Amino acid sequence: MRVLRLHKPMDLRLTDEPIPTPGPGEALVRVTSVGVCASDVHWWRDGRIGSTKLDKPLVLGHEGAGVVEAVGKDVTSVVQGSRVAIEPAQPCFQCEFCRNGNYNVCPSVMFFGTPPTDGCFREYVVWPERLLIPIPDEISMDEAAMVEPLAVGVYAAELAGFRAGETVAIFGAGAIGLSVLQPARLAGVGKVLVIEPVAERRAMAKRLGADEVCDPSEAAAIAEKLTGGRGFDVVVECAGSVEAVRATASLARVLGRIVIVGIPRGDDYTFDASAARRKQLSVAFVRRSNNTTEESLELVRDGRINVASYATHTFGLEAVAEAMEMAETKSGGVIRAVVRVSEE
């Protein structure tokens, strides 16, 4: 099978490797669509995320969907031919955090595209049955791949605790920012401002429910207009930008809430300390998703959330470097570059 491995920063190489065999409780999935996440770009560009570094050639890609080709012993929930969204995190299910339902912070979690676990930029993967979610025929494979970033946004929305009538500011209108915007609207919030430097992304945010969109340079003035100078009840940072993180405190109201989703290029978050302290702000940090993948799939199935619009550009496995470059520069109006590993 074709496998794409990252050997060092910006060094992706296609290799031919054996097709794996599923063991008990596992299934062999032929990968069809994989989204290119900002975390993939971090690995490709820097060979690291925070303190975790590339130590051997790694297969990236965790926003995956595919078709079951074979199943191991005792597998009952999927069969050959099942179309599935792939939950990329495999927790231990045994530690205190897993027992309490906080699977996303399991210290032993295995996550696609994060050392030492190979991801989905390969033709076949073997993964536990319980982490494969059957999808209905009306959902495309590209949409199924977008369920993973949606699940992150839905989880961020849960941590934000959106309430009816609240004002909300969201930094970033990539797939994660749009996946916070749409649940916020479903929660019945009042005014929503999306702050995004890319014009095409601002237009998509407007289409998906933002009341106002603006460039970061205009954020303070628009916030004054939308909130009457009070500040936003909730500010969500989805851009992975040092400047955006710093601006969250100035845009939040007294006793407001901040939710940080984006991953910075370095390993530091910097807040405006005076504003954060004087306003007594509450800050939550988002670690991937947690128990929101199936809910997200239902939201897509029921037509309550639109993820089809995220997949703006498609690439073959041999063109992943080009997809990474587009995702990094946000050129061409890209929201999510999707790698078509194989045909359905």
mmCIF file of C-alpha atoms in Angstrom:
data_model
loop_
_atom_site.group_PDB
_atom_site.id
_atom_site.type_symbol
_atom_site.label_atom_id
_atom_site.label_comp_id
_atom_site.label_asym_id
_atom_site.label_seq_id
_atom_site.Cartn_x
_atom_site.Cartn_y
_atom_site.Cartn_z
ATOM 1 C CA MET A 1 0.000 0.000 0.000
ATOM 2 C CA ARG A 2 1.046 3.615 -0.524
ATOM 3 C CA VAL A 3 2.173 5.336 2.679
ATOM 4 C CA LEU A 4 3.290 8.953 3.074
ATOM 5 C CA ARG A 5 5.811 9.520 5.873
ATOM 6 C CA LEU A 6 7.296 12.717 7.289
ATOM 7 C CA HIS A 7 11.032 12.132 7.781
ATOM 8 C CA LYS A 8 11.975 15.631 8.914
ATOM 9 C CA PRO A 9 10.414 19.091 8.557
ATOM 10 C CA MET A 10 9.000 19.519 5.035
ATOM 11 C CA ASP A 11 10.364 16.129 3.969
ATOM 12 C CA LEU A 12 7.442 13.881 2.960
ATOM 13 C CA ARG A 13 8.223 10.614 1.170
ATOM 14 C CA LEU A 14 5.874 8.081 -0.423
ATOM 15 C CA THR A 15 6.764 4.483 0.361
ATOM 16 C CA ASP A 16 5.261 1.066 -0.294
ATOM 17 C CA GLU A 17 4.464 -0.922 2.825
ATOM 18 C CA PRO A 18 2.500 -4.105 3.617
ATOM 19 C CA ILE A 19 -1.235 -3.861 4.220
ATOM 20 C CA PRO A 20 -1.827 -4.480 7.956
ATOM 21 C CA THR A 21 -4.048 -7.267 9.274
ATOM 22 C CA PRO A 22 -6.793 -6.542 11.815
ATOM 23 C CA GLY A 23 -6.659 -8.366 15.125
ATOM 24 C CA PRO A 24 -9.518 -9.169 17.511
ATOM 25 C CA GLY A 25 -11.830 -6.189 17.948
ATOM 26 C CA GLU A 26 -10.224 -4.354 15.033
ATOM 27 C CA ALA A 27 -11.090 -3.535 11.425
ATOM 28 C CA LEU A 28 -9.060 -2.806 8.319
ATOM 29 C CA VAL A 29 -10.207 0.484 6.793
ATOM 30 C CA ARG A 30 -9.389 1.679 3.291
ATOM 31 C CA VAL A 31 -8.869 5.394 3.765
ATOM 32 C CA THR A 32 -10.762 7.653 1.366
ATOM 33 C CA SER A 33 -10.717 11.281 2.634
ATOM 34 C CA VAL A 34 -8.409 12.984 5.133
ATOM 35 C CA GLY A 35 -8.532 16.639 6.152
ATOM 36 C CA VAL A 36 -5.335 18.646 6.592
ATOM 37 C CA CYS A 37 -5.445 20.129 10.087
ATOM 38 C CA ALA A 38 -3.344 22.991 11.447
ATOM 39 C CA SER A 39 -1.641 20.462 13.726
ATOM 40 C CA ASP A 40 -0.559 18.508 10.624
ATOM 41 C CA VAL A 41 0.949 21.743 9.309
ATOM 42 C CA HIS A 42 2.833 22.221 12.597
ATOM 43 C CA TRP A 43 4.351 18.753 12.257
ATOM 44 C CA TRP A 44 5.169 19.238 8.573
ATOM 45 C CA ARG A 45 6.716 22.669 9.049
ATOM 46 C CA ASP A 46 8.486 22.287 12.405
ATOM 47 C CA GLY A 47 8.715 18.552 13.114
ATOM 48 C CA ARG A 48 7.188 19.171 16.525
ATOM 49 C CA ILE A 49 4.226 20.481 18.473
ATOM 50 C CA GLY A 50 5.248 22.032 21.756
ATOM 51 C CA SER A 51 7.506 19.621 23.618
ATOM 52 C CA THR A 52 6.572 16.614 21.444
ATOM 53 C CA LYS A 53 9.107 16.101 18.675
ATOM 54 C CA LEU A 54 9.423 13.913 15.602
ATOM 55 C CA ASP A 55 11.754 11.066 16.509
ATOM 56 C CA LYS A 56 11.206 8.737 13.547
ATOM 57 C CA PRO A 57 9.348 8.877 10.195
ATOM 58 C CA LEU A 58 5.672 9.505 10.918
ATOM 59 C CA VAL A 59 2.425 9.230 8.954
ATOM 60 C CA LEU A 60 0.386 12.400 9.520
ATOM 61 C CA GLY A 61 -3.372 12.917 9.144
ATOM 62 C CA HIS A 62 -6.094 12.386 11.726
ATOM 63 C CA GLU A 63 -9.292 13.750 10.135
ATOM 64 C CA GLY A 64 -10.157 10.533 8.367
ATOM 65 C CA ALA A 65 -12.967 8.554 6.792
ATOM 66 C CA GLY A 66 -13.003 5.322 4.841
ATOM 67 C CA VAL A 67 -14.545 1.974 3.977
ATOM 68 C CA VAL A 68 -14.130 -1.206 6.024
ATOM 69 C CA GLU A 69 -12.337 -3.850 3.970
ATOM 70 C CA ALA A 70 -11.983 -6.631 6.560
ATOM 71 C CA VAL A 71 -12.738 -7.243 10.223
ATOM 72 C CA GLY A 72 -11.027 -9.184 12.976
ATOM 73 C CA LYS A 73 -12.513 -11.636 15.432
ATOM 74 C CA ASP A 74 -15.536 -10.571 17.508
ATOM 75 C CA VAL A 75 -16.215 -7.395 15.483
ATOM 76 C CA THR A 76 -19.973 -6.810 15.237
ATOM 77 C CA SER A 77 -20.702 -3.101 14.753
ATOM 78 C CA VAL A 78 -19.101 -2.795 11.305
ATOM 79 C CA VAL A 79 -18.842 -5.183 8.369
ATOM 80 C CA GLN A 80 -16.998 -5.283 5.088
ATOM 81 C CA GLY A 81 -18.251 -2.345 3.044
ATOM 82 C CA SER A 82 -19.271 -0.178 6.021
ATOM 83 C CA ARG A 83 -18.602 3.512 5.425
ATOM 84 C CA VAL A 84 -17.089 5.001 8.577
ATOM 85 C CA ALA A 85 -15.808 8.160 10.185
ATOM 86 C CA ILE A 86 -12.655 7.452 12.163
ATOM 87 C CA GLU A 87 -12.291 8.646 15.751
ATOM 88 C CA PRO A 88 -8.531 9.394 15.831
ATOM 89 C CA ALA A 89 -7.969 9.119 19.590
ATOM 90 C CA GLN A 90 -7.528 5.752 21.280
ATOM 91 C CA PRO A 91 -7.477 6.229 25.070
ATOM 92 C CA CYS A 92 -6.598 3.474 27.501
ATOM 93 C CA PHE A 93 -10.171 3.365 28.941
ATOM 94 C CA GLN A 94 -8.645 2.319 32.290
ATOM 95 C CA CYS A 95 -7.013 5.352 33.952
ATOM 96 C CA GLU A 96 -8.773 7.702 36.379
ATOM 97 C CA PHE A 97 -9.444 10.228 33.617
ATOM 98 C CA CYS A 98 -10.981 7.660 31.290
ATOM 99 C CA ARG A 99 -13.078 6.240 34.122
ATOM 100 C CA ASN A 100 -14.421 9.748 34.712
ATOM 101 C CA GLY A 101 -15.232 10.214 31.010
ATOM 102 C CA ASN A 102 -12.328 12.575 30.275
ATOM 103 C CA TYR A 103 -10.866 10.438 27.513
ATOM 104 C CA ASN A 104 -9.211 13.358 25.740
ATOM 105 C CA VAL A 105 -6.717 13.903 28.570
ATOM 106 C CA CYS A 106 -5.804 10.245 29.009
ATOM 107 C CA PRO A 107 -2.004 10.221 29.580
ATOM 108 C CA SER A 108 -1.698 7.057 27.469
ATOM 109 C CA VAL A 109 -3.887 8.176 24.565
ATOM 110 C CA MET A 110 -2.770 7.111 21.102
ATOM 111 C CA PHE A 111 -3.664 9.721 18.501
ATOM 112 C CA PHE A 112 -3.347 9.437 14.742
ATOM 113 C CA GLY A 113 -0.473 11.464 13.342
ATOM 114 C CA THR A 114 1.169 12.063 16.736
ATOM 115 C CA PRO A 115 4.268 10.086 17.751
ATOM 116 C CA PRO A 116 4.334 7.157 18.032
ATOM 117 C CA THR A 117 0.994 6.555 16.278
ATOM 118 C CA ASP A 118 0.884 6.680 12.468
ATOM 119 C CA GLY A 119 -2.040 8.558 10.961
ATOM 120 C CA CYS A 120 -4.234 8.377 7.877
ATOM 121 C CA PHE A 121 -2.067 9.549 4.988
ATOM 122 C CA ARG A 122 -1.857 5.919 3.845
ATOM 123 C CA GLU A 123 -4.172 3.631 1.927
ATOM 124 C CA TYR A 124 -5.122 1.337 4.811
ATOM 125 C CA VAL A 125 -5.299 1.617 8.585
ATOM 126 C CA VAL A 126 -6.187 -0.894 11.298
ATOM 127 C CA TRP A 127 -8.143 0.632 14.156
ATOM 128 C CA PRO A 128 -10.397 -0.590 16.990
ATOM 129 C CA GLU A 129 -14.001 -1.287 16.082
ATOM 130 C CA ARG A 130 -15.287 0.939 18.894
ATOM 131 C CA LEU A 131 -13.550 3.958 17.285
ATOM 132 C CA LEU A 132 -15.166 3.497 13.860
ATOM 133 C CA ILE A 133 -18.495 5.271 13.465
ATOM 134 C CA PRO A 134 -20.789 4.113 10.642
ATOM 135 C CA ILE A 135 -22.059 6.960 8.491
ATOM 136 C CA PRO A 136 -25.296 7.141 6.496
ATOM 137 C CA ASP A 137 -25.244 7.082 2.708
ATOM 138 C CA GLU A 138 -26.334 10.722 2.455
ATOM 139 C CA ILE A 139 -23.088 11.912 4.077
ATOM 140 C CA SER A 140 -20.130 12.130 1.708
ATOM 141 C CA MET A 141 -16.687 10.890 2.635
ATOM 142 C CA ASP A 142 -15.335 14.448 2.658
ATOM 143 C CA GLU A 143 -18.088 15.423 5.103
ATOM 144 C CA ALA A 144 -17.286 12.396 7.249
ATOM 145 C CA ALA A 145 -13.659 13.503 7.435
ATOM 146 C CA MET A 146 -14.837 16.953 8.553
ATOM 147 C CA VAL A 147 -16.697 15.409 11.500
ATOM 148 C CA GLU A 148 -13.414 15.353 13.453
ATOM 149 C CA PRO A 149 -12.810 19.143 13.406
ATOM 150 C CA LEU A 150 -16.522 19.628 14.004
ATOM 151 C CA ALA A 151 -16.261 17.447 17.112
ATOM 152 C CA VAL A 152 -13.479 19.717 18.397
ATOM 153 C CA GLY A 153 -15.687 22.759 17.816
ATOM 154 C CA VAL A 154 -18.680 21.131 19.481
ATOM 155 C CA TYR A 155 -16.526 20.249 22.494
ATOM 156 C CA ALA A 156 -15.178 23.815 22.639
ATOM 157 C CA ALA A 157 -18.760 25.070 22.560
ATOM 158 C CA GLU A 158 -19.596 22.780 25.478
ATOM 159 C CA LEU A 159 -16.690 24.171 27.491
ATOM 160 C CA ALA A 160 -17.733 27.708 26.567
ATOM 161 C CA GLY A 161 -21.186 27.055 27.987
ATOM 162 C CA PHE A 162 -22.970 29.274 25.464
ATOM 163 C CA ARG A 163 -26.241 30.662 26.755
ATOM 164 C CA ALA A 164 -29.165 32.232 24.936
ATOM 165 C CA GLY A 165 -28.675 35.909 24.228
ATOM 166 C CA GLU A 166 -24.944 36.037 25.013
ATOM 167 C CA THR A 167 -22.503 37.930 22.823
ATOM 168 C CA VAL A 168 -19.662 35.890 21.344
ATOM 169 C CA ALA A 169 -16.422 36.710 19.526
ATOM 170 C CA ILE A 170 -14.533 34.009 17.621
ATOM 171 C CA PHE A 171 -10.981 34.431 16.374
ATOM 172 C CA GLY A 172 -10.423 32.377 13.229
ATOM 173 C CA ALA A 173 -12.796 31.152 10.531
ATOM 174 C CA GLY A 174 -11.087 27.940 9.558
ATOM 175 C CA ALA A 175 -12.827 24.620 10.104
ATOM 176 C CA ILE A 176 -12.509 24.854 13.905
ATOM 177 C CA GLY A 177 -13.761 28.429 14.159
ATOM 178 C CA LEU A 178 -16.724 27.628 11.915
ATOM 179 C CA SER A 179 -17.338 24.550 14.051
ATOM 180 C CA VAL A 180 -17.663 26.782 17.113
ATOM 181 C CA LEU A 181 -19.802 29.351 15.288
ATOM 182 C CA GLN A 182 -22.481 26.894 14.237
ATOM 183 C CA PRO A 183 -23.055 25.282 17.680
ATOM 184 C CA ALA A 184 -23.123 28.786 19.164
ATOM 185 C CA ARG A 185 -25.990 29.620 16.837
ATOM 186 C CA LEU A 186 -27.775 26.398 17.760
ATOM 187 C CA ALA A 187 -27.430 27.400 21.430
ATOM 188 C CA GLY A 188 -29.343 30.609 20.721
ATOM 189 C CA VAL A 189 -26.608 33.132 21.435
ATOM 190 C CA GLY A 190 -27.186 36.771 20.539
ATOM 191 C CA LYS A 191 -24.604 38.634 18.461
ATOM 192 C CA VAL A 192 -21.581 36.775 17.048
ATOM 193 C CA LEU A 193 -18.471 38.453 15.687
ATOM 194 C CA VAL A 194 -15.944 36.386 13.719
ATOM 195 C CA ILE A 195 -12.470 37.893 13.429
ATOM 196 C CA GLU A 196 -10.487 36.588 10.465
ATOM 197 C CA PRO A 197 -7.809 38.116 8.172
ATOM 198 C CA VAL A 198 -8.748 36.072 5.063
ATOM 199 C CA ALA A 199 -11.629 37.576 3.066
ATOM 200 C CA GLU A 200 -12.941 34.258 1.732
ATOM 201 C CA ARG A 201 -13.101 32.829 5.244
ATOM 202 C CA ARG A 202 -14.916 35.909 6.501
ATOM 203 C CA ALA A 203 -17.470 35.406 3.738
ATOM 204 C CA MET A 204 -17.975 31.771 4.768
ATOM 205 C CA ALA A 205 -18.446 32.773 8.412
ATOM 206 C CA LYS A 206 -21.086 35.268 7.363
ATOM 207 C CA ARG A 207 -22.811 32.597 5.312
ATOM 208 C CA LEU A 208 -22.830 30.197 8.265
ATOM 209 C CA GLY A 209 -24.354 32.611 10.734
ATOM 210 C CA ALA A 210 -21.985 35.328 11.939
ATOM 211 C CA ASP A 211 -23.666 38.677 12.536
ATOM 212 C CA GLU A 212 -20.454 40.573 11.839
ATOM 213 C CA VAL A 213 -17.085 39.612 10.402
ATOM 214 C CA CYS A 214 -13.951 41.702 10.359
ATOM 215 C CA ASP A 215 -10.200 41.786 9.942
ATOM 216 C CA PRO A 216 -8.282 41.668 13.256
ATOM 217 C CA SER A 217 -7.339 45.331 12.826
ATOM 218 C CA GLU A 218 -11.022 46.257 13.037
ATOM 219 C CA ALA A 219 -11.952 44.033 15.973
ATOM 220 C CA ALA A 220 -11.896 46.668 18.723
ATOM 221 C CA ALA A 221 -14.165 49.055 16.828
ATOM 222 C CA ILE A 222 -16.650 46.356 15.833
ATOM 223 C CA ALA A 223 -16.701 45.006 19.388
ATOM 224 C CA GLU A 224 -17.548 48.470 20.689
ATOM 225 C CA LYS A 225 -20.455 48.669 18.279
ATOM 226 C CA LEU A 226 -21.808 45.166 18.908
ATOM 227 C CA THR A 227 -21.562 45.185 22.696
ATOM 228 C CA GLY A 228 -21.955 48.879 23.472
ATOM 229 C CA GLY A 229 -18.501 48.876 25.061
ATOM 230 C CA ARG A 230 -19.422 46.163 27.564
ATOM 231 C CA GLY A 231 -17.299 43.464 25.931
ATOM 232 C CA PHE A 232 -18.211 39.938 24.842
ATOM 233 C CA ASP A 233 -19.589 37.354 27.216
ATOM 234 C CA VAL A 234 -17.450 34.682 25.567
ATOM 235 C CA VAL A 235 -14.320 34.975 23.406
ATOM 236 C CA VAL A 236 -13.082 31.846 21.621
ATOM 237 C CA GLU A 237 -9.606 31.709 20.071
ATOM 238 C CA CYS A 238 -9.380 29.264 17.143
ATOM 239 C CA ALA A 239 -6.606 30.895 15.108
ATOM 240 C CA GLY A 240 -3.475 29.590 16.845
ATOM 241 C CA SER A 241 -2.213 33.168 16.810
ATOM 242 C CA VAL A 242 -0.177 34.851 19.552
ATOM 243 C CA GLU A 243 -1.840 38.159 18.698
ATOM 244 C CA ALA A 244 -5.316 36.652 18.881
ATOM 245 C CA VAL A 245 -4.684 35.101 22.293
ATOM 246 C CA ARG A 246 -3.440 38.409 23.632
ATOM 247 C CA ALA A 247 -6.515 40.219 22.265
ATOM 248 C CA THR A 248 -9.019 37.865 23.931
ATOM 249 C CA ALA A 249 -8.770 39.582 27.311
ATOM 250 C CA SER A 250 -9.331 43.055 25.885
ATOM 251 C CA LEU A 251 -12.483 41.945 24.027
ATOM 252 C CA ALA A 252 -14.036 40.004 26.926
ATOM 253 C CA ARG A 253 -16.379 41.665 29.425
ATOM 254 C CA VAL A 254 -15.838 41.791 33.166
ATOM 255 C CA LEU A 255 -16.322 38.238 34.507
ATOM 256 C CA GLY A 256 -16.316 36.997 30.922
ATOM 257 C CA ARG A 257 -15.133 33.636 29.631
ATOM 258 C CA ILE A 258 -12.264 32.816 27.281
ATOM 259 C CA VAL A 259 -11.826 29.501 25.473
ATOM 260 C CA ILE A 260 -8.492 28.724 23.806
ATOM 261 C CA VAL A 261 -8.600 26.142 21.015
ATOM 262 C CA GLY A 262 -5.804 27.161 18.651
ATOM 263 C CA ILE A 263 -2.286 25.700 18.854
ATOM 264 C CA PRO A 264 0.461 28.359 18.685
ATOM 265 C CA ARG A 265 3.629 27.859 16.706
ATOM 266 C CA GLY A 266 5.711 28.174 19.858
ATOM 267 C CA ASP A 267 4.857 26.701 23.237
ATOM 268 C CA ASP A 268 3.530 29.806 25.004
ATOM 269 C CA TYR A 269 0.233 31.627 25.396
ATOM 270 C CA THR A 270 0.458 35.330 26.245
ATOM 271 C CA PHE A 271 -2.497 37.188 27.725
ATOM 272 C CA ASP A 272 -2.969 40.859 28.513
ATOM 273 C CA ALA A 273 -2.389 40.334 32.228
ATOM 274 C CA SER A 274 -3.923 43.599 33.425
ATOM 275 C CA ALA A 275 -7.173 43.113 31.525
ATOM 276 C CA ALA A 276 -7.422 39.417 32.421
ATOM 277 C CA ARG A 277 -6.839 40.068 36.127
ATOM 278 C CA ARG A 278 -8.962 43.182 36.501
ATOM 279 C CA LYS A 279 -11.874 41.589 34.697
ATOM 280 C CA GLN A 280 -11.445 38.324 36.645
ATOM 281 C CA LEU A 281 -11.745 36.304 33.466
ATOM 282 C CA SER A 282 -12.224 32.545 33.355
ATOM 283 C CA VAL A 283 -10.108 30.668 30.806
ATOM 284 C CA ALA A 284 -10.612 27.131 29.489
ATOM 285 C CA PHE A 285 -8.165 25.309 27.237
ATOM 286 C CA VAL A 286 -9.439 22.750 24.737
ATOM 287 C CA ARG A 287 -7.717 19.398 24.289
ATOM 288 C CA ARG A 288 -9.046 17.912 21.048
ATOM 289 C CA SER A 289 -12.606 16.579 21.452
ATOM 290 C CA ASN A 290 -14.282 14.433 24.071
ATOM 291 C CA ASN A 291 -17.432 12.358 23.571
ATOM 292 C CA THR A 292 -18.654 14.661 20.790
ATOM 293 C CA THR A 293 -17.914 12.729 17.579
ATOM 294 C CA GLU A 294 -21.218 10.846 17.381
ATOM 295 C CA GLU A 295 -23.151 13.978 18.346
ATOM 296 C CA SER A 296 -21.343 15.889 15.601
ATOM 297 C CA LEU A 297 -22.185 13.224 13.042
ATOM 298 C CA GLU A 298 -25.859 13.483 14.026
ATOM 299 C CA LEU A 299 -25.767 17.269 13.616
ATOM 300 C CA VAL A 300 -24.440 16.821 10.081
ATOM 301 C CA ARG A 301 -26.874 14.022 9.266
ATOM 302 C CA ASP A 302 -29.829 16.096 10.440
ATOM 303 C CA GLY A 303 -28.744 19.114 8.408
ATOM 304 C CA ARG A 304 -28.295 21.293 11.498
ATOM 305 C CA ILE A 305 -24.622 21.951 10.802
ATOM 306 C CA ASN A 306 -22.934 22.406 7.433
ATOM 307 C CA VAL A 307 -19.471 20.862 7.095
ATOM 308 C CA ALA A 308 -19.604 20.234 3.347
ATOM 309 C CA SER A 309 -18.542 23.862 2.860
ATOM 310 C CA TYR A 310 -15.293 23.253 4.746
ATOM 311 C CA ALA A 311 -13.762 20.994 2.091
ATOM 312 C CA THR A 312 -12.765 23.722 -0.349
ATOM 313 C CA HIS A 313 -9.757 22.069 -2.035
ATOM 314 C CA THR A 314 -8.827 18.455 -2.773
ATOM 315 C CA PHE A 315 -5.459 16.806 -3.397
ATOM 316 C CA GLY A 316 -4.060 13.355 -4.088
ATOM 317 C CA LEU A 317 -1.716 11.590 -1.684
ATOM 318 C CA GLU A 318 1.245 12.549 -3.862
ATOM 319 C CA ALA A 319 0.363 16.251 -3.474
ATOM 320 C CA VAL A 320 0.132 16.487 0.311
ATOM 321 C CA ALA A 321 3.085 18.914 0.459
ATOM 322 C CA GLU A 322 1.117 21.261 -1.784
ATOM 323 C CA ALA A 323 -1.906 20.859 0.489
ATOM 324 C CA MET A 324 0.263 21.670 3.515
ATOM 325 C CA GLU A 325 1.613 24.811 1.865
ATOM 326 C CA MET A 326 -1.899 25.976 1.024
ATOM 327 C CA ALA A 327 -3.134 25.266 4.535
ATOM 328 C CA GLU A 328 -0.185 27.112 6.068
ATOM 329 C CA THR A 329 -0.495 30.228 3.898
ATOM 330 C CA LYS A 330 -4.312 30.108 3.799
ATOM 331 C CA SER A 331 -4.073 30.911 0.116
ATOM 332 C CA GLY A 332 -6.769 30.425 -2.492
ATOM 333 C CA GLY A 333 -9.564 30.837 0.031
ATOM 334 C CA VAL A 334 -8.844 27.423 1.539
ATOM 335 C CA ILE A 335 -10.762 26.377 4.627
ATOM 336 C CA ARG A 336 -9.870 22.683 4.675
ATOM 337 C CA ALA A 337 -7.649 20.988 2.147
ATOM 338 C CA VAL A 338 -8.820 17.391 1.812
ATOM 339 C CA VAL A 339 -6.550 14.570 0.673
ATOM 340 C CA ARG A 340 -8.347 11.943 -1.407
ATOM 341 C CA VAL A 341 -6.283 8.869 -0.572
ATOM 342 C CA SER A 342 -8.514 6.485 -2.530
ATOM 343 C CA GLU A 343 -11.869 6.498 -4.256
ATOM 344 C CA GLU A 344 -14.941 5.320 -2.397
#
